[in-house]
Coordinates of C-alpha atoms and ligand atoms in Angstrom, one line a residue:
M9 CA 125.8 120.1 226.1
Q10 CA 123.8 118.9 223.1
M11 CA 120.5 117.2 224.0
N12 CA 117.2 116.4 222.4
G13 CA 114.0 117.9 223.7
G14 CA 112.9 114.6 225.4
Q15 CA 116.1 114.4 227.4
A16 CA 115.9 118.1 228.2
L17 CA 112.4 117.6 229.5
I18 CA 113.3 114.8 231.9
K19 CA 116.5 116.6 232.9
S20 CA 114.4 119.7 233.7
L21 CA 112.1 117.6 235.9
E22 CA 115.2 116.3 237.7
M23 CA 116.4 119.9 238.2
E24 CA 113.1 120.7 239.8
G25 CA 113.6 117.9 242.3
V26 CA 110.8 115.7 241.0
E27 CA 111.0 112.3 242.6
V28 CA 108.1 110.6 240.9
I29 CA 106.0 110.9 237.8
F30 CA 102.6 109.3 237.5
G31 CA 101.7 108.5 233.9
L32 CA 101.1 106.3 230.9
P33 CA 102.9 106.5 227.6
G34 CA 101.7 106.6 224.0
G35 CA 102.8 107.6 220.5
A36 CA 103.1 111.4 220.9
I37 CA 105.0 111.2 224.2
L38 CA 107.2 108.2 223.5
P39 CA 110.4 110.2 223.0
V40 CA 110.0 111.6 226.5
Y41 CA 109.4 108.2 228.0
D42 CA 112.7 106.8 226.5
P43 CA 115.0 108.9 228.7
I44 CA 113.1 108.0 231.9
I45 CA 115.0 104.7 231.7
D46 CA 118.2 106.6 232.4
S47 CA 116.7 108.9 235.1
P48 CA 116.6 108.5 238.8
I49 CA 113.0 109.7 238.8
R50 CA 110.5 107.0 239.7
H51 CA 107.7 106.4 237.2
V52 CA 104.4 104.9 238.4
L53 CA 102.6 103.3 235.5
V54 CA 98.8 103.9 235.9
R55 CA 95.9 102.0 234.3
H56 CA 94.0 105.1 233.3
E57 CA 95.2 108.7 233.0
Q58 CA 92.6 110.0 235.4
G59 CA 94.4 107.9 238.0
A60 CA 97.7 109.6 237.1
G61 CA 96.2 113.0 237.7
H62 CA 94.5 112.2 241.0
M63 CA 97.7 110.4 242.2
A64 CA 99.7 113.6 241.5
E65 CA 97.0 115.5 243.5
G66 CA 97.2 113.1 246.4
Y67 CA 101.0 113.3 246.4
A68 CA 100.8 117.2 246.4
H69 CA 98.1 117.3 249.2
V70 CA 100.2 115.4 251.7
T71 CA 103.7 116.6 250.8
G72 CA 103.1 120.2 249.7
R73 CA 105.3 119.5 246.7
P74 CA 103.9 119.7 243.2
G75 CA 102.6 116.4 241.8
V76 CA 103.7 115.5 238.3
A77 CA 101.7 113.5 235.7
M78 CA 102.7 112.7 232.1
V79 CA 100.4 111.3 229.5
T80 CA 100.2 111.2 225.7
S81 CA 98.0 113.2 223.3
G82 CA 94.3 113.0 222.4
P83 CA 92.3 110.6 224.6
A84 CA 95.0 110.6 227.2
A85 CA 94.9 114.4 227.5
T86 CA 91.1 114.3 227.7
N87 CA 91.3 111.6 230.4
I88 CA 93.3 113.9 232.6
V89 CA 90.9 116.8 232.2
T90 CA 89.0 115.9 235.4
P91 CA 92.0 115.9 237.7
L92 CA 93.1 119.2 236.2
A93 CA 89.7 120.7 237.0
D94 CA 89.8 119.1 240.4
A95 CA 93.2 120.5 241.2
F96 CA 92.2 123.9 239.9
M97 CA 89.1 124.1 242.1
D98 CA 91.1 122.9 245.2
S99 CA 94.3 124.9 244.5
V100 CA 96.5 121.9 244.3
P101 CA 100.0 122.4 242.8
M102 CA 100.4 120.1 239.9
V103 CA 102.4 119.9 236.6
V104 CA 100.9 117.9 233.8
I105 CA 102.8 117.1 230.7
T106 CA 100.9 116.0 227.7
G107 CA 102.2 114.7 224.4
Q108 CA 100.9 116.5 221.2
V109 CA 101.0 115.5 217.6
G110 CA 103.9 116.9 215.6
S111 CA 103.9 120.6 215.0
A112 CA 103.2 120.2 211.3
S113 CA 100.1 118.1 212.0
I114 CA 98.5 120.5 214.5
G115 CA 95.2 121.6 213.3
T116 CA 94.8 118.8 210.7
D117 CA 92.7 116.5 212.8
A118 CA 95.7 114.2 212.9
F119 CA 95.4 110.8 214.7
Q120 CA 95.0 111.4 218.4
E121 CA 95.0 115.2 218.1
V122 CA 93.0 117.3 220.5
D123 CA 93.4 121.0 221.2
T124 CA 94.7 120.3 224.7
V125 CA 95.5 123.9 225.7
G126 CA 92.1 124.9 224.4
I127 CA 90.2 122.3 226.4
T128 CA 92.1 123.0 229.6
R129 CA 92.4 126.8 229.4
S130 CA 89.7 127.5 232.0
I131 CA 90.8 124.7 234.4
T132 CA 94.5 125.4 234.6
K133 CA 96.4 128.2 236.3
H134 CA 98.5 128.4 233.2
N135 CA 98.9 126.2 230.1
E136 CA 101.2 126.3 227.2
L137 CA 102.0 124.6 223.9
V138 CA 105.7 124.5 223.5
T139 CA 106.8 125.1 219.9
D140 CA 110.6 125.1 220.2
A141 CA 112.8 122.4 221.9
A142 CA 115.1 125.2 223.2
D143 CA 112.2 126.5 225.2
I144 CA 111.7 123.3 227.2
P145 CA 113.9 124.0 230.3
R146 CA 112.5 127.5 230.6
V147 CA 108.9 126.4 230.2
I148 CA 109.3 123.6 232.8
R149 CA 111.0 126.0 235.3
E150 CA 108.2 128.5 234.8
A151 CA 105.5 125.8 235.1
F152 CA 106.8 124.7 238.6
H153 CA 107.1 128.3 239.6
I154 CA 103.6 129.1 238.7
A155 CA 102.1 125.9 240.1
T156 CA 103.7 126.4 243.5
T157 CA 103.7 130.2 244.1
G158 CA 100.8 132.5 244.9
R159 CA 97.6 130.5 244.9
P160 CA 98.8 127.0 243.9
G161 CA 97.2 125.3 241.0
P162 CA 97.7 123.0 238.0
V163 CA 99.9 123.9 235.1
L164 CA 99.8 122.0 231.8
V165 CA 102.7 121.8 229.3
D166 CA 101.8 120.4 225.9
I167 CA 104.7 119.1 223.9
P168 CA 104.5 118.3 220.2
K169 CA 106.3 115.1 219.2
D170 CA 108.8 116.6 216.7
I171 CA 110.5 118.8 219.3
V172 CA 111.3 115.8 221.6
D173 CA 111.9 113.2 218.9
P174 CA 115.7 112.5 218.6
T175 CA 115.3 111.5 215.0
N176 CA 113.9 114.9 214.2
P177 CA 116.4 117.8 213.8
R178 CA 113.8 120.1 215.4
S179 CA 114.5 118.4 218.7
A180 CA 118.1 119.3 218.9
M181 CA 118.9 121.8 221.6
E182 CA 121.8 123.1 223.7
W183 CA 121.1 122.3 227.4
Y184 CA 120.8 125.2 229.9
W185 CA 119.0 125.7 233.1
P186 CA 117.5 129.2 233.7
E187 CA 118.9 130.6 237.0
T188 CA 115.8 132.8 237.5
V189 CA 112.3 133.0 236.4
D190 CA 111.2 136.1 234.7
L191 CA 107.5 136.5 234.3
P192 CA 106.5 140.1 234.0
G193 CA 102.9 140.5 235.3
Y194 CA 103.1 137.5 237.6
R195 CA 104.0 138.7 241.0
P196 CA 101.8 137.3 243.7
T197 CA 101.5 139.6 246.7
T198 CA 102.6 137.7 249.8
V199 CA 103.0 140.4 252.4
G200 CA 99.7 141.9 253.6
H201 CA 99.0 145.6 253.8
H202 CA 100.1 146.8 257.2
R203 CA 97.3 149.3 257.7
K204 CA 94.7 146.7 256.7
I205 CA 96.2 144.3 259.2
R206 CA 95.9 146.9 261.9
E207 CA 92.3 147.5 261.0
A208 CA 91.6 143.8 261.2
A209 CA 93.2 143.7 264.7
E210 CA 91.0 146.6 265.8
L211 CA 87.9 145.0 264.4
I212 CA 88.7 141.8 266.3
G213 CA 89.2 143.8 269.5
R214 CA 85.7 145.2 269.2
S215 CA 83.9 142.0 268.3
R216 CA 81.8 140.1 270.8
R217 CA 80.8 137.1 268.7
P218 CA 83.8 136.4 266.3
V219 CA 84.5 133.2 264.5
I220 CA 87.6 132.2 262.5
Y221 CA 86.5 130.7 259.2
A222 CA 89.6 128.7 258.2
G223 CA 89.8 127.4 254.6
G224 CA 92.1 125.3 252.6
G225 CA 94.4 128.3 252.0
I226 CA 95.7 127.7 255.6
L227 CA 97.1 124.4 254.5
K228 CA 98.5 125.7 251.3
A229 CA 100.3 128.5 253.1
R230 CA 101.6 126.1 255.8
A231 CA 99.8 128.4 258.3
A232 CA 98.4 125.8 260.8
E233 CA 100.7 126.9 263.6
A234 CA 100.1 130.6 263.0
L235 CA 96.3 129.9 263.0
R236 CA 96.6 128.1 266.3
E237 CA 98.5 131.0 267.8
L238 CA 95.9 133.5 266.6
A239 CA 93.0 131.4 268.0
E240 CA 94.7 130.9 271.4
L241 CA 95.8 134.5 271.8
T242 CA 92.3 135.8 271.1
G243 CA 90.3 132.9 272.4
I244 CA 88.3 132.9 269.2
H245 CA 86.7 129.6 268.0
V246 CA 87.7 128.1 264.7
V247 CA 85.6 126.4 262.0
T248 CA 87.6 124.3 259.5
T249 CA 86.0 123.9 256.1
L250 CA 86.0 120.6 254.2
M251 CA 89.3 121.6 252.6
A252 CA 90.8 122.8 255.9
R253 CA 90.1 119.7 258.1
G254 CA 93.3 119.1 260.0
A255 CA 94.4 122.7 259.8
F256 CA 93.3 123.2 263.4
P257 CA 93.2 120.2 265.8
D258 CA 89.7 118.8 266.3
S259 CA 90.6 118.0 269.9
H260 CA 91.3 121.7 270.7
E261 CA 88.7 123.4 272.9
L262 CA 88.3 126.2 270.4
A263 CA 87.6 123.7 267.5
L264 CA 84.0 123.8 266.1
G265 CA 84.5 121.3 263.3
M266 CA 83.2 121.7 259.8
P267 CA 80.7 124.3 258.6
G268 CA 78.4 124.1 255.6
M269 CA 75.8 121.8 254.1
H270 CA 76.8 118.9 256.3
G271 CA 78.8 120.7 258.9
T272 CA 78.3 120.5 262.7
Y273 CA 75.3 122.4 264.1
T274 CA 77.6 124.5 266.2
A275 CA 79.9 125.5 263.3
I276 CA 77.0 126.4 261.1
T277 CA 75.2 128.3 263.8
A278 CA 78.2 130.1 265.2
M279 CA 79.0 131.5 261.8
Q280 CA 75.4 132.4 261.2
E281 CA 75.1 134.3 264.5
S282 CA 78.5 135.8 264.5
D283 CA 79.3 139.5 264.4
L284 CA 82.7 139.0 262.8
L285 CA 84.0 136.3 260.4
I286 CA 87.7 136.1 260.1
A287 CA 88.0 134.3 256.8
L288 CA 91.5 132.9 256.3
G289 CA 92.2 131.2 253.0
S290 CA 88.5 130.4 252.6
R291 CA 86.4 131.3 249.6
F292 CA 82.7 131.6 250.8
D293 CA 81.8 128.5 248.8
D294 CA 78.1 128.0 248.3
R295 CA 78.3 124.7 250.2
V296 CA 79.5 126.8 253.2
T297 CA 77.3 129.9 252.9
G298 CA 74.0 128.2 251.9
K299 CA 71.6 130.8 250.4
L300 CA 73.9 133.8 250.2
D301 CA 71.3 136.4 251.0
G302 CA 70.7 134.9 254.4
F303 CA 74.3 134.0 255.3
A304 CA 75.8 135.4 258.5
P305 CA 73.6 138.5 258.3
D306 CA 75.2 140.4 261.2
A307 CA 78.8 139.6 260.5
K308 CA 81.5 142.0 259.4
I309 CA 84.1 140.3 257.3
I310 CA 87.9 140.2 257.4
H311 CA 89.0 138.3 254.4
V312 CA 92.6 137.2 253.9
D313 CA 93.6 135.5 250.6
I314 CA 96.6 135.3 248.4
D315 CA 94.4 135.5 245.4
P316 CA 93.0 139.1 245.0
A317 CA 90.2 137.7 242.8
E318 CA 88.7 136.0 245.9
L319 CA 88.2 139.2 247.8
G320 CA 84.7 140.4 247.2
K321 CA 83.9 137.6 244.7
V322 CA 81.1 136.3 246.8
R323 CA 80.8 138.6 249.9
R324 CA 82.1 142.0 250.2
P325 CA 84.8 142.1 253.0
D326 CA 85.0 145.0 255.5
V327 CA 88.7 144.4 255.7
P328 CA 90.2 142.8 252.6
I329 CA 93.8 141.6 252.9
V330 CA 95.7 140.2 250.0
G331 CA 98.6 138.1 251.1
D332 CA 100.0 134.8 252.2
C333 CA 97.9 133.5 255.0
R334 CA 100.9 132.5 257.2
L335 CA 102.6 135.9 256.8
V336 CA 99.4 137.8 257.4
I337 CA 98.4 135.8 260.4
E338 CA 101.8 136.2 261.9
E339 CA 101.8 139.9 261.5
L340 CA 98.2 140.1 262.8
V341 CA 99.3 138.2 265.9
G342 CA 102.2 140.6 266.4
V343 CA 99.8 143.6 266.1
L344 CA 97.3 142.0 268.5
R345 CA 100.1 141.5 271.0
E346 CA 101.2 145.1 270.7
M347 CA 97.6 146.1 271.4
G348 CA 97.6 144.2 274.7
G349 CA 97.3 140.6 273.6
A350 CA 94.8 138.3 275.3
E351 CA 94.0 140.9 278.1
S352 CA 92.8 143.5 275.7
Q353 CA 90.2 141.2 274.1
P354 CA 86.7 142.0 275.1
D355 CA 84.7 139.8 277.5
R356 CA 83.2 137.1 275.3
S357 CA 81.9 134.8 278.0
E358 CA 78.3 135.0 276.9
W359 CA 79.2 134.0 273.3
R360 CA 81.3 131.1 274.7
S361 CA 78.5 129.8 276.7
R362 CA 76.1 130.0 273.8
I363 CA 78.6 128.0 271.8
S364 CA 79.0 125.3 274.4
G365 CA 75.2 125.1 274.8
W366 CA 74.9 124.3 271.1
Q367 CA 77.7 121.8 271.4
E368 CA 75.9 120.1 274.3
R369 CA 72.5 120.0 272.7
F370 CA 73.6 119.2 269.1
P371 CA 76.6 116.9 269.0
L372 CA 77.0 114.6 265.9
T373 CA 74.9 111.6 266.5
Y374 CA 73.4 108.5 265.0
E375 CA 71.5 105.5 266.2
P376 CA 73.6 102.4 266.6
S377 CA 72.3 99.3 264.9
E378 CA 70.5 96.6 266.8
P379 CA 72.0 93.1 266.8
G380 CA 71.5 91.4 263.5
E381 CA 71.0 94.7 261.6
L382 CA 73.4 96.1 259.0
L383 CA 76.4 98.1 260.0
K384 CA 76.1 101.8 260.5
P385 CA 78.7 103.7 258.4
Q386 CA 79.4 106.1 261.3
Y387 CA 80.1 103.1 263.5
V388 CA 82.6 101.7 261.0
L389 CA 84.4 105.1 261.0
E390 CA 84.5 105.3 264.7
Q391 CA 86.0 101.9 264.9
L392 CA 88.6 102.7 262.3
R393 CA 89.4 106.0 263.9
D394 CA 89.8 104.5 267.4
A395 CA 91.4 101.2 266.6
P396 CA 94.6 100.8 268.7
T397 CA 96.4 99.7 265.5
T398 CA 95.3 102.8 263.5
P399 CA 98.1 105.4 264.0
E400 CA 96.9 108.8 265.2
D401 CA 98.5 110.6 262.2
T402 CA 96.9 108.3 259.6
I403 CA 96.2 110.0 256.3
V404 CA 92.6 109.7 255.3
I405 CA 91.3 110.1 251.8
S406 CA 87.7 110.0 250.7
G407 CA 85.6 109.8 247.6
V408 CA 82.5 111.9 247.1
G409 CA 79.1 111.3 248.7
Q410 CA 77.7 110.4 252.1
H411 CA 80.8 108.5 253.1
Q412 CA 82.9 111.6 252.5
M413 CA 80.7 113.7 254.8
W414 CA 80.7 111.1 257.5
T415 CA 84.4 110.7 257.3
S416 CA 84.9 114.4 257.6
Q417 CA 82.5 114.5 260.5
Y418 CA 83.5 111.5 262.4
W419 CA 87.3 111.3 261.9
R420 CA 89.3 113.3 264.4
F421 CA 91.8 115.4 262.5
D422 CA 94.6 116.6 264.8
H423 CA 97.3 117.1 262.3
P424 CA 97.5 119.1 259.1
Y425 CA 97.9 117.2 255.8
T426 CA 96.1 114.1 257.0
W427 CA 92.9 114.7 255.1
V428 CA 92.8 114.5 251.3
N429 CA 89.6 115.1 249.5
S430 CA 88.0 116.5 246.4
G431 CA 86.2 119.5 247.8
G432 CA 85.4 121.9 245.0
L433 CA 84.7 119.6 242.1
G434 CA 83.4 116.7 244.1
T435 CA 84.9 114.1 241.9
M436 CA 83.7 110.5 242.4
G437 CA 86.6 108.1 241.8
F438 CA 89.1 110.5 243.5
S439 CA 90.0 108.4 246.5
V440 CA 91.7 105.3 245.3
P441 CA 94.2 107.0 243.0
A442 CA 94.7 110.0 245.4
A443 CA 95.4 107.5 248.2
I444 CA 98.0 105.8 246.0
G445 CA 99.7 109.2 245.3
A446 CA 99.5 110.1 249.0
K447 CA 101.2 106.8 250.0
V448 CA 103.9 107.4 247.4
G449 CA 104.5 110.8 248.9
R450 CA 104.4 109.7 252.6
P451 CA 105.4 106.0 252.6
D452 CA 106.0 106.3 256.3
R453 CA 102.3 106.9 257.0
T454 CA 99.3 104.6 257.1
V455 CA 96.9 105.7 254.3
W456 CA 93.3 104.8 254.4
A457 CA 90.9 105.5 251.6
I458 CA 87.3 105.6 252.7
D459 CA 85.2 105.1 249.6
G460 CA 81.6 104.6 248.5
D461 CA 80.7 101.6 246.4
G462 CA 79.7 104.0 243.6
C463 CA 83.0 105.9 243.7
F464 CA 85.1 102.8 244.0
Q465 CA 83.7 101.4 240.8
M466 CA 84.9 104.5 238.9
T467 CA 88.7 104.1 239.5
A468 CA 89.2 100.8 241.4
Q469 CA 91.5 99.5 238.6
E470 CA 94.2 101.7 240.0
L471 CA 94.6 99.1 242.7
V472 CA 96.3 97.1 240.0
T473 CA 98.9 99.9 239.8
A474 CA 99.2 99.9 243.6
A475 CA 99.6 96.1 243.8
A476 CA 102.2 96.0 241.0
E477 CA 104.1 98.9 242.4
R478 CA 103.9 97.7 246.0
I479 CA 102.1 100.7 247.3
P480 CA 100.2 99.4 250.3
V481 CA 97.1 101.6 250.6
K482 CA 94.1 100.5 252.5
V483 CA 90.5 100.9 251.2
A484 CA 87.4 100.8 253.3
I485 CA 84.3 100.6 251.0
L486 CA 81.2 101.8 252.8
N487 CA 79.0 99.6 250.6
N488 CA 75.4 100.7 250.9
A489 CA 74.6 99.3 247.5
Y490 CA 73.4 102.8 246.4
L491 CA 74.6 106.1 245.0
G492 CA 73.9 107.1 248.6
M493 CA 74.1 110.8 248.5
V494 CA 71.8 110.9 245.5
R495 CA 69.5 108.5 247.2
Q496 CA 69.4 110.8 250.2
W497 CA 68.2 113.7 248.1
Q498 CA 65.6 111.6 246.4
E499 CA 64.4 110.4 249.7
M500 CA 64.2 113.9 251.2
F501 CA 63.2 116.0 248.1
Y502 CA 61.8 113.6 245.5
E503 CA 59.3 111.7 247.7
E504 CA 61.4 108.6 247.8
R505 CA 61.2 108.1 244.1
Y506 CA 64.6 106.3 243.8
S507 CA 65.5 106.8 240.1
E508 CA 68.6 105.0 239.0
V509 CA 70.5 104.9 242.2
Y510 CA 70.5 101.2 243.2
L511 CA 73.9 99.5 242.6
S512 CA 73.6 96.0 244.2
P513 CA 75.8 95.1 247.2
D514 CA 77.2 91.9 245.5
L515 CA 77.8 92.9 241.9
P516 CA 80.7 93.2 241.6
D517 CA 82.0 90.9 244.3
Y518 CA 84.4 93.4 245.9
K519 CA 86.4 90.8 247.8
M520 CA 87.1 88.8 244.7
W521 CA 87.7 91.9 242.6
A522 CA 90.2 93.1 245.2
E523 CA 91.9 89.7 245.2
A524 CA 92.0 89.7 241.4
M525 CA 93.8 93.0 241.5
G526 CA 96.5 91.6 243.8
C527 CA 95.1 93.0 247.0
V528 CA 93.9 91.4 250.2
G529 CA 90.1 91.4 250.1
M530 CA 87.7 91.1 253.1
R531 CA 84.0 91.4 253.6
V532 CA 82.5 92.6 256.9
E533 CA 78.8 92.3 257.6
S534 CA 78.2 92.5 261.3
P535 CA 79.5 94.9 264.0
E536 CA 81.4 92.1 265.8
E537 CA 83.6 91.5 262.8
V538 CA 84.7 95.1 262.5
P539 CA 87.6 95.4 264.9
A540 CA 89.4 92.2 263.8
A541 CA 89.1 93.2 260.1
I542 CA 90.6 96.6 260.8
E543 CA 93.4 95.1 262.9
K544 CA 94.2 92.7 260.1
A545 CA 94.2 95.4 257.5
N546 CA 96.4 97.6 259.6
S547 CA 98.9 94.8 259.9
I548 CA 99.3 94.2 256.2
N549 CA 102.1 96.3 254.7
D550 CA 103.2 94.5 251.6
R551 CA 100.1 95.0 249.4
P552 CA 96.9 96.9 249.2
V553 CA 93.9 95.9 251.3
V554 CA 90.2 96.3 250.5
I555 CA 87.5 95.8 253.1
D556 CA 83.9 95.7 251.8
F557 CA 81.8 96.9 254.7
R558 CA 78.2 96.2 254.2
T559 CA 76.4 99.2 255.5
D560 CA 72.8 100.3 256.1
A561 CA 71.5 102.2 253.0
R562 CA 68.8 104.0 255.0
E563 CA 71.3 106.1 256.9
K564 CA 71.3 109.8 256.1
V565 CA 73.9 112.5 256.7
F566 CA 72.8 115.0 259.3
P567 CA 73.0 117.9 260.0
M568 CA 72.0 119.1 256.6
V569 CA 71.3 122.6 255.1
P570 CA 69.0 121.8 252.2
A571 CA 70.1 123.3 248.9
G572 CA 68.6 126.8 248.6
A573 CA 68.0 127.1 252.3
T574 CA 69.8 129.5 254.6
N575 CA 72.1 128.2 257.3
S576 CA 69.4 129.1 259.9
Q577 CA 67.3 126.3 258.5
V578 CA 69.8 123.5 259.3
V579 CA 68.0 120.2 259.6
V580 CA 69.4 118.2 262.6
D581 CA 69.3 114.5 263.3
P582 CA 65.8 113.3 263.9
T583 CA 66.6 112.5 267.5
Q584 CA 67.5 116.1 268.1
Q585 CA 64.6 117.8 266.4
G586 CA 62.7 118.6 269.5
Q587 CA 65.6 120.4 271.1
A588 CA 65.4 124.1 271.8
R589 CA 67.7 126.0 269.5
Ligands
LIG625 C1 82.1 111.9 238.6 C2 80.8 112.2 239.3 N1 79.6 111.8 238.8 C3 78.5 112.0 239.5 C4 78.5 112.7 240.7 C5 77.2 113.0 241.5 N2 77.3 112.3 242.8 C6 77.7 112.9 243.9 S1 77.6 111.8 245.2 C7 77.1 110.6 244.3 C8 76.9 109.2 244.9 C9 78.1 108.6 245.4 O1 77.8 107.2 245.7 P1 78.8 106.3 246.5 O2 80.2 106.4 245.9 O3 78.2 105.0 246.6 O4 78.9 107.0 247.9 P2 77.7 107.2 249.1 O5 77.1 108.5 248.8 O6 76.8 106.0 249.0 O7 78.5 107.2 250.3 C10 76.9 111.0 243.0 C11 76.4 110.1 241.9 C12 79.8 113.1 241.2 N3 80.0 113.8 242.3 N4 80.9 112.8 240.5

């Protein structure tokens, strides 16, 4: 069948099962926008291309399917650079299509020309400038294959206007759909090495103080059940990194919560004192290890990752295993069972009692506000989490800053794919658009974005998109009138010299702003008002809701491992500082 390149592009997306594209048109991509009118694919028209990228990410986080964004050339392409970098750091499967100026104009500084593949080379898993309309189906097929296999990540396809423009003979092509993908040199290893898996099982059997260090790779590999089986079979406690929250239920007796700079005391300390770290789909991020020299000095390392480049990148593993986390864990469980299962595990009662001692002495804590004082952000989160109208499997999305750390700490994640967050890049402005994408992917779920007032101001305009498209997300702004996380560092490390962090609680007026964008807006100032506001927000399902919670700016996130310190130097909440460690 004869087609033009634009039609072939949309048809290729249909063939890939794409149900939604997040994007915004412009000159160079216009010919691809035209056939969308005749396609069953839904298009969500964003207000800024950064929003399109984060929506695609949010969609991918909660569905496991690749998110798709489409934008035009030049400034549109540069606007989506941040989401690409974000998705690259957090291994989020995403396909971004950018328009490009016509082939003959490339390199001439034509209107709205940028070197998109050049700019995005180091922040995409793969990117490609298509030069021939006939290549479009193959390139799209390969893009989805690369984005979703092995270590997932963003793939960018740059499309010059002439090869999609029906008025240009260069766009004419004969439609085909490649049955297979042939990419010599790209063959991710999914099955782990049997001998290494056996070595890992033996190491586990000899360890007295092991900890499972679960990372985001568990979620990417759909390995949450396998992880649980491994933990229960061996009785080994699990820490879940910021990216892995939800991969192991927080209510489980073996759950230690989040490790790292703002992790729980017990997760940090158990890793630090362990004799074996079973790192599963985790990457020894500096926010987890603290000062590397002093990190978990006595621990042997089993490191499982689908990406061979991760093994030994930061810390040399004793047992490196390249493979898909789910497949490797399942095989490891099988080997452990053969070796005698739970009965053959050593007596670790002393380790368990040390862990429970830390849990008793150093739980997460904060001082509730006195009547008449401002709200505590942790209190707001507890109320939101425990409200009878908040479903237990609510999807929670955060921005970046103190509110992100409190949300990760105080929410109780008992289900995988309920926590969406910008971990690696730490992108302010992530939460509102990511929440919109998540709600599009899971319209059956309640979706709450917990945002900071600073973050909210970066991408709030996407609530216009949400209102226009009837995507009823809920946003809780923890409005402390500051760039709170930066303020915390200035307070602790710059002698309270608060340079350029004050934002004002009232400017903008968040309630009016929300209403102007077609949302329901509310403001909450005292603890007594909190439950009713949450109940009202949970009951609204025909439009977005924004609650401006006025919170206490003096509140700091604890525990904290100061930058440059080792994890043994974790600073606990002031009320716990006298406790014996
Ligand atoms: C795009 C971007 N710019 C700057 C930063 C640096 N940064 C990290 S947290 C933070 C403050 C966030 O403030 P707010 O959204 O109000 O959240 P809070 O910390 O008060 O909860 C800043 C500026 C960043 N992470 N991302």
